[in-house]
Amino acid sequence: METKSVVKVGSRKSQLALIQTNTIINQLKKLNPNLSFEVISMQTTGDKVLDAALSKIGEKNLFTRELELALEKKEVDFVVHSLKDLPTALPEGLLIGCIYKRDSPYDAVVMHPSNAGKKLEDLPEGSVIGTSSLRRAAQLARKFPHFKFENIRGNLNTRFRKLDEDNKYSAIILAEAGLHRMGWPDRISQVLDKDTCMYAVSQGAMAVECRNSDPFTLSLLSQIHHPETVIQCVAERAFLKKLEGGCSVPVSAFSEVKDGKLSLTGGVFSIDGKQGRIEYACDSLPESIEEKEKPTVSPNGPREFAGIVGSEKVSIATLEVAQRVGLQVAELLLNTEAKEILANAKAETAAAVIAEKQKKDAEKMKKEAEKPQANGIS
Ligand code: DPM
C-alpha cells in the first residue's frame, strides 16, 4: 500500500467549510502525529451562484463538483463535506470514507434583533420567515400557516447581515450545527423538535469523500468513522435515494439508535405544506455491530451503502440492516398518497428551475441590448 507523509485536503473557501475541514484534520493529526496536511481551497459553482434559491438552480452537485474533479485528478486526497450537501449517488470511483460524530441534526430559529427572546409562536400574523429550504418552509407552514416564507441565500455570514440589516425577515431558520461551528450559539432563540420540523437527511454530520482506489486514505479515515452516526446516515440516505430526492423536494427524516434498535421516521410534503405523509420503520441491529472478519475488498473498492463504506467499527451486516430500514420507510411512503405528493413537488420545482433560467436569460439579453455598441458610429 502506498503511504504518504503529506495528505492533501480539498475544501470550499467558505468560513464554515474551512472550519469543518480543520476539525477533521485536527482529529486525524491527534491520531497520526507524523502526518502533515495541506489544505487546498477552491470556489464551487454553488459559491458563485448566490442569488438564486438552491432548489431553483436545478443541479445536484453544486457544492461538490469542482472538489470531486480535484479528487479524480489526484490533486487532493480527501474532501470534507456537510453530508447533507452530498448527493446520494456519488461519481464513479469516489466514496464516503468516513462520517464524523454527528452534531445536532436539528433546525434552529434565529430572530431579528427586535424579536430577541421570542419564539416562533410569539410572532404576529404575516411575519416573514427567511429560508430557502423547501423542507423547512413546507413543515413550518403546516404549524404556522399565518407566516410568509421567503428565500434567503448566501453563506451564513451574508444571511446574518441580511437578517439584521434588511428589516425584512422576522426570523430565519438555520441548522443548529452550522451555528455552533461558526461560534454563534447565542443567536439561537429556539431549536425545532421533530414534531415541528424534522431535519434534512444527514443534517449535522460531516463526511469525508475520497477515492475508492486509495487504501491509505480509506484506512486513515476509518479511524474517525463514528458507528452510530454511520448507521443513522446510511438509513437516512438509503431512504432519500429510493425517493430520488435531493434538496429540490421537501423530504425530511428523524432517526435513532437505542437499545440495540435502529428506527427511522421519514416525511414527504407538498411545497405549500398543505399535504404531507409520515411513515416509520424499526429493526434490530446485530448484537455486535463491529466487523469481526477483515472484509474482502473487491478490485472495484470496498462495498458501499448510499456511498458510505463500513469499517472494523461498523460491520457490513449492520449497514445492511440500516439500508433495509431506510428502503422500508421509502417503500411505505411510495405506497401512499406520498408518491403523488412527491411527484407533484418535483414537477413544481422543475418548473421553477425553468422559470428561473428564463428570467436569467431575459435579464442577460436586456443587459446585452443596453450595452453601448462597441463599433457603433455616433
Ligand atoms: C441543504 C439544504 C440547506 C443546505 C436544504 C435543507 C439549507 C438551505 C437554506 C441540502 N443544504 O436543509 O432542507 O436554508 O437555504 C447547509 C447548511 C449546512 C450544511 C446550512 C443550514 C450546515 C449544517 C450541516 C445548506 N448545508 O442548513 O443552515 O452540516 O448539516
PDB file of N, CA and C and ligand atoms in Angstrom, residues 16 20 54 82-85 131-136 152-153 156 159 173-175 177-178 181 200 202-205 247, ligand 1:
ATOM      1  N   LEU A  16     -17.418  28.376   6.997  1.00  0.00           N
ATOM      2  CA  LEU A  16     -17.941  27.134   7.583  1.00  0.00           C
ATOM      3  C   LEU A  16     -17.199  25.914   7.028  1.00  0.00           C
ATOM      4  N   GLN A  20     -14.964  23.226   9.165  1.00  0.00           N
ATOM      5  CA  GLN A  20     -15.245  21.787   9.147  1.00  0.00           C
ATOM      6  C   GLN A  20     -14.008  20.995   8.717  1.00  0.00           C
ATOM      7  N   LEU A  54     -31.332  27.518  -3.803  1.00  0.00           N
ATOM      8  CA  LEU A  54     -30.665  26.250  -4.157  1.00  0.00           C
ATOM      9  C   LEU A  54     -31.561  25.354  -4.994  1.00  0.00           C
ATOM     10  N   SER A  82     -20.376  18.815   4.375  1.00  0.00           N
ATOM     11  CA  SER A  82     -21.571  18.575   5.173  1.00  0.00           C
ATOM     12  C   SER A  82     -22.266  17.447   4.440  1.00  0.00           C
ATOM     13  N   LEU A  83     -22.521  16.339   5.134  1.00  0.00           N
ATOM     14  CA  LEU A  83     -23.067  15.182   4.409  1.00  0.00           C
ATOM     15  C   LEU A  83     -24.385  15.507   3.732  1.00  0.00           C
ATOM     16  N   LYS A  84     -25.148  16.451   4.304  1.00  0.00           N
ATOM     17  CA  LYS A  84     -26.453  16.705   3.680  1.00  0.00           C
ATOM     18  C   LYS A  84     -26.328  17.378   2.309  1.00  0.00           C
ATOM     19  N   ASP A  85     -25.144  17.916   2.012  1.00  0.00           N
ATOM     20  CA  ASP A  85     -24.934  18.512   0.688  1.00  0.00           C
ATOM     21  C   ASP A  85     -24.407  17.498  -0.336  1.00  0.00           C
ATOM     22  N   THR A 131     -36.000  31.462   4.656  1.00  0.00           N
ATOM     23  CA  THR A 131     -35.383  30.151   4.452  1.00  0.00           C
ATOM     24  C   THR A 131     -35.480  29.804   2.969  1.00  0.00           C
ATOM     25  N   SER A 132     -34.445  29.177   2.433  1.00  0.00           N
ATOM     26  CA  SER A 132     -34.546  28.704   1.045  1.00  0.00           C
ATOM     27  C   SER A 132     -34.764  27.212   1.033  1.00  0.00           C
ATOM     28  N   SER A 133     -34.976  26.635   2.209  1.00  0.00           N
ATOM     29  CA  SER A 133     -35.182  25.194   2.273  1.00  0.00           C
ATOM     30  C   SER A 133     -36.661  24.888   2.098  1.00  0.00           C
ATOM     31  N   LEU A 134     -36.986  24.142   1.043  1.00  0.00           N
ATOM     32  CA  LEU A 134     -38.380  23.752   0.807  1.00  0.00           C
ATOM     33  C   LEU A 134     -38.884  22.906   1.961  1.00  0.00           C
ATOM     34  N   ARG A 135     -37.982  22.106   2.499  1.00  0.00           N
ATOM     35  CA  ARG A 135     -38.322  21.227   3.613  1.00  0.00           C
ATOM     36  C   ARG A 135     -38.743  22.031   4.851  1.00  0.00           C
ATOM     37  N   ARG A 136     -37.954  23.056   5.184  1.00  0.00           N
ATOM     38  CA  ARG A 136     -38.280  23.874   6.357  1.00  0.00           C
ATOM     39  C   ARG A 136     -39.580  24.637   6.126  1.00  0.00           C
ATOM     40  N   ILE A 152     -33.880  33.193   1.381  1.00  0.00           N
ATOM     41  CA  ILE A 152     -32.718  33.973   1.804  1.00  0.00           C
ATOM     42  C   ILE A 152     -31.513  33.128   1.430  1.00  0.00           C
ATOM     43  N   ARG A 153     -30.592  33.725   0.692  1.00  0.00           N
ATOM     44  CA  ARG A 153     -29.445  32.946   0.216  1.00  0.00           C
ATOM     45  C   ARG A 153     -28.154  33.608   0.630  1.00  0.00           C
ATOM     46  N   LEU A 156     -23.494  31.809   5.576  1.00  0.00           N
ATOM     47  CA  LEU A 156     -24.099  32.141   6.873  1.00  0.00           C
ATOM     48  C   LEU A 156     -23.832  33.592   7.266  1.00  0.00           C
ATOM     49  N   ARG A 159     -26.243  35.795   5.419  1.00  0.00           N
ATOM     50  CA  ARG A 159     -27.623  35.672   5.913  1.00  0.00           C
ATOM     51  C   ARG A 159     -27.824  36.451   7.197  1.00  0.00           C
ATOM     52  N   ILE A 173     -34.294  30.519   9.576  1.00  0.00           N
ATOM     53  CA  ILE A 173     -34.113  29.158  10.096  1.00  0.00           C
ATOM     54  C   ILE A 173     -32.797  28.605   9.553  1.00  0.00           C
ATOM     55  N   LEU A 174     -31.965  28.113  10.440  1.00  0.00           N
ATOM     56  CA  LEU A 174     -30.683  27.541  10.028  1.00  0.00           C
ATOM     57  C   LEU A 174     -30.422  26.253  10.806  1.00  0.00           C
ATOM     58  N   ALA A 175     -29.462  25.471  10.322  1.00  0.00           N
ATOM     59  CA  ALA A 175     -29.097  24.259  11.053  1.00  0.00           C
ATOM     60  C   ALA A 175     -28.359  24.647  12.332  1.00  0.00           C
ATOM     61  N   ALA A 177     -26.274  22.920  13.949  1.00  0.00           N
ATOM     62  CA  ALA A 177     -24.866  22.503  13.861  1.00  0.00           C
ATOM     63  C   ALA A 177     -23.993  23.600  13.252  1.00  0.00           C
ATOM     64  N   GLY A 178     -24.476  24.207  12.158  1.00  0.00           N
ATOM     65  CA  GLY A 178     -23.707  25.251  11.488  1.00  0.00           C
ATOM     66  C   GLY A 178     -23.514  26.457  12.403  1.00  0.00           C
ATOM     67  N   ARG A 181     -20.837  25.618  14.910  1.00  0.00           N
ATOM     68  CA  ARG A 181     -19.499  25.574  14.319  1.00  0.00           C
ATOM     69  C   ARG A 181     -18.976  26.977  14.036  1.00  0.00           C
ATOM     70  N   ALA A 200     -33.186  17.527   7.776  1.00  0.00           N
ATOM     71  CA  ALA A 200     -32.810  17.006   6.453  1.00  0.00           C
ATOM     72  C   ALA A 200     -31.984  15.745   6.646  1.00  0.00           C
ATOM     73  N   SER A 202     -29.184  13.423   6.954  1.00  0.00           N
ATOM     74  CA  SER A 202     -27.766  13.603   7.303  1.00  0.00           C
ATOM     75  C   SER A 202     -27.399  14.982   7.842  1.00  0.00           C
ATOM     76  N   GLN A 203     -28.369  15.795   8.169  1.00  0.00           N
ATOM     77  CA  GLN A 203     -28.043  17.126   8.688  1.00  0.00           C
ATOM     78  C   GLN A 203     -27.176  17.001   9.948  1.00  0.00           C
ATOM     79  N   GLY A 204     -26.194  17.880  10.063  1.00  0.00           N
ATOM     80  CA  GLY A 204     -25.335  17.909  11.252  1.00  0.00           C
ATOM     81  C   GLY A 204     -24.168  16.935  11.217  1.00  0.00           C
ATOM     82  N   ALA A 205     -24.076  16.127  10.146  1.00  0.00           N
ATOM     83  CA  ALA A 205     -22.959  15.168  10.060  1.00  0.00           C
ATOM     84  C   ALA A 205     -21.952  15.637   9.006  1.00  0.00           C
ATOM     85  N   CYS A 247     -32.132  18.294  -2.620  1.00  0.00           N
ATOM     86  CA  CYS A 247     -32.602  19.492  -1.944  1.00  0.00           C
ATOM     87  C   CYS A 247     -33.729  20.152  -2.741  1.00  0.00           C
TER      88      CYS A 247
HETATM   89  C1  DPM B   1     -29.212  21.615   2.005  1.00  0.00           C
HETATM   90  C2  DPM B   1     -30.257  22.424   2.473  1.00  0.00           C
HETATM   91  C3  DPM B   1     -29.646  23.566   3.051  1.00  0.00           C
HETATM   92  C4  DPM B   1     -28.223  23.393   2.932  1.00  0.00           C
HETATM   93  C5  DPM B   1     -31.721  22.120   2.338  1.00  0.00           C
HETATM   94  C6  DPM B   1     -32.401  21.725   3.648  1.00  0.00           C
HETATM   95  C7  DPM B   1     -30.339  24.724   3.652  1.00  0.00           C
HETATM   96  C8  DPM B   1     -30.671  25.763   2.611  1.00  0.00           C
HETATM   97  C9  DPM B   1     -31.291  27.004   3.158  1.00  0.00           C
HETATM   98  C10 DPM B   1     -29.323  20.320   1.309  1.00  0.00           C
HETATM   99  N1  DPM B   1     -28.012  22.221   2.261  1.00  0.00           N
HETATM  100  O1  DPM B   1     -31.810  21.667   4.733  1.00  0.00           O
HETATM  101  O2  DPM B   1     -33.624  21.460   3.606  1.00  0.00           O
HETATM  102  O3  DPM B   1     -31.708  27.092   4.319  1.00  0.00           O
HETATM  103  O4  DPM B   1     -31.343  27.950   2.382  1.00  0.00           O
HETATM  104  C11 DPM B   1     -26.256  23.669   4.525  1.00  0.00           C
HETATM  105  C12 DPM B   1     -26.046  24.113   5.866  1.00  0.00           C
HETATM  106  C13 DPM B   1     -25.192  23.173   6.479  1.00  0.00           C
HETATM  107  C14 DPM B   1     -24.893  22.229   5.516  1.00  0.00           C
HETATM  108  C15 DPM B   1     -26.619  25.332   6.475  1.00  0.00           C
HETATM  109  C16 DPM B   1     -28.013  25.181   7.007  1.00  0.00           C
HETATM  110  C17 DPM B   1     -24.614  23.173   7.898  1.00  0.00           C
HETATM  111  C18 DPM B   1     -25.153  22.093   8.806  1.00  0.00           C
HETATM  112  C19 DPM B   1     -24.803  20.651   8.473  1.00  0.00           C
HETATM  113  C20 DPM B   1     -27.105  24.298   3.412  1.00  0.00           C
HETATM  114  N2  DPM B   1     -25.519  22.579   4.346  1.00  0.00           N
HETATM  115  O5  DPM B   1     -28.738  24.224   6.716  1.00  0.00           O
HETATM  116  O6  DPM B   1     -28.409  26.085   7.783  1.00  0.00           O
HETATM  117  O7  DPM B   1     -23.619  20.254   8.468  1.00  0.00           O
HETATM  118  O8  DPM B   1     -25.743  19.874   8.249  1.00  0.00           O
END
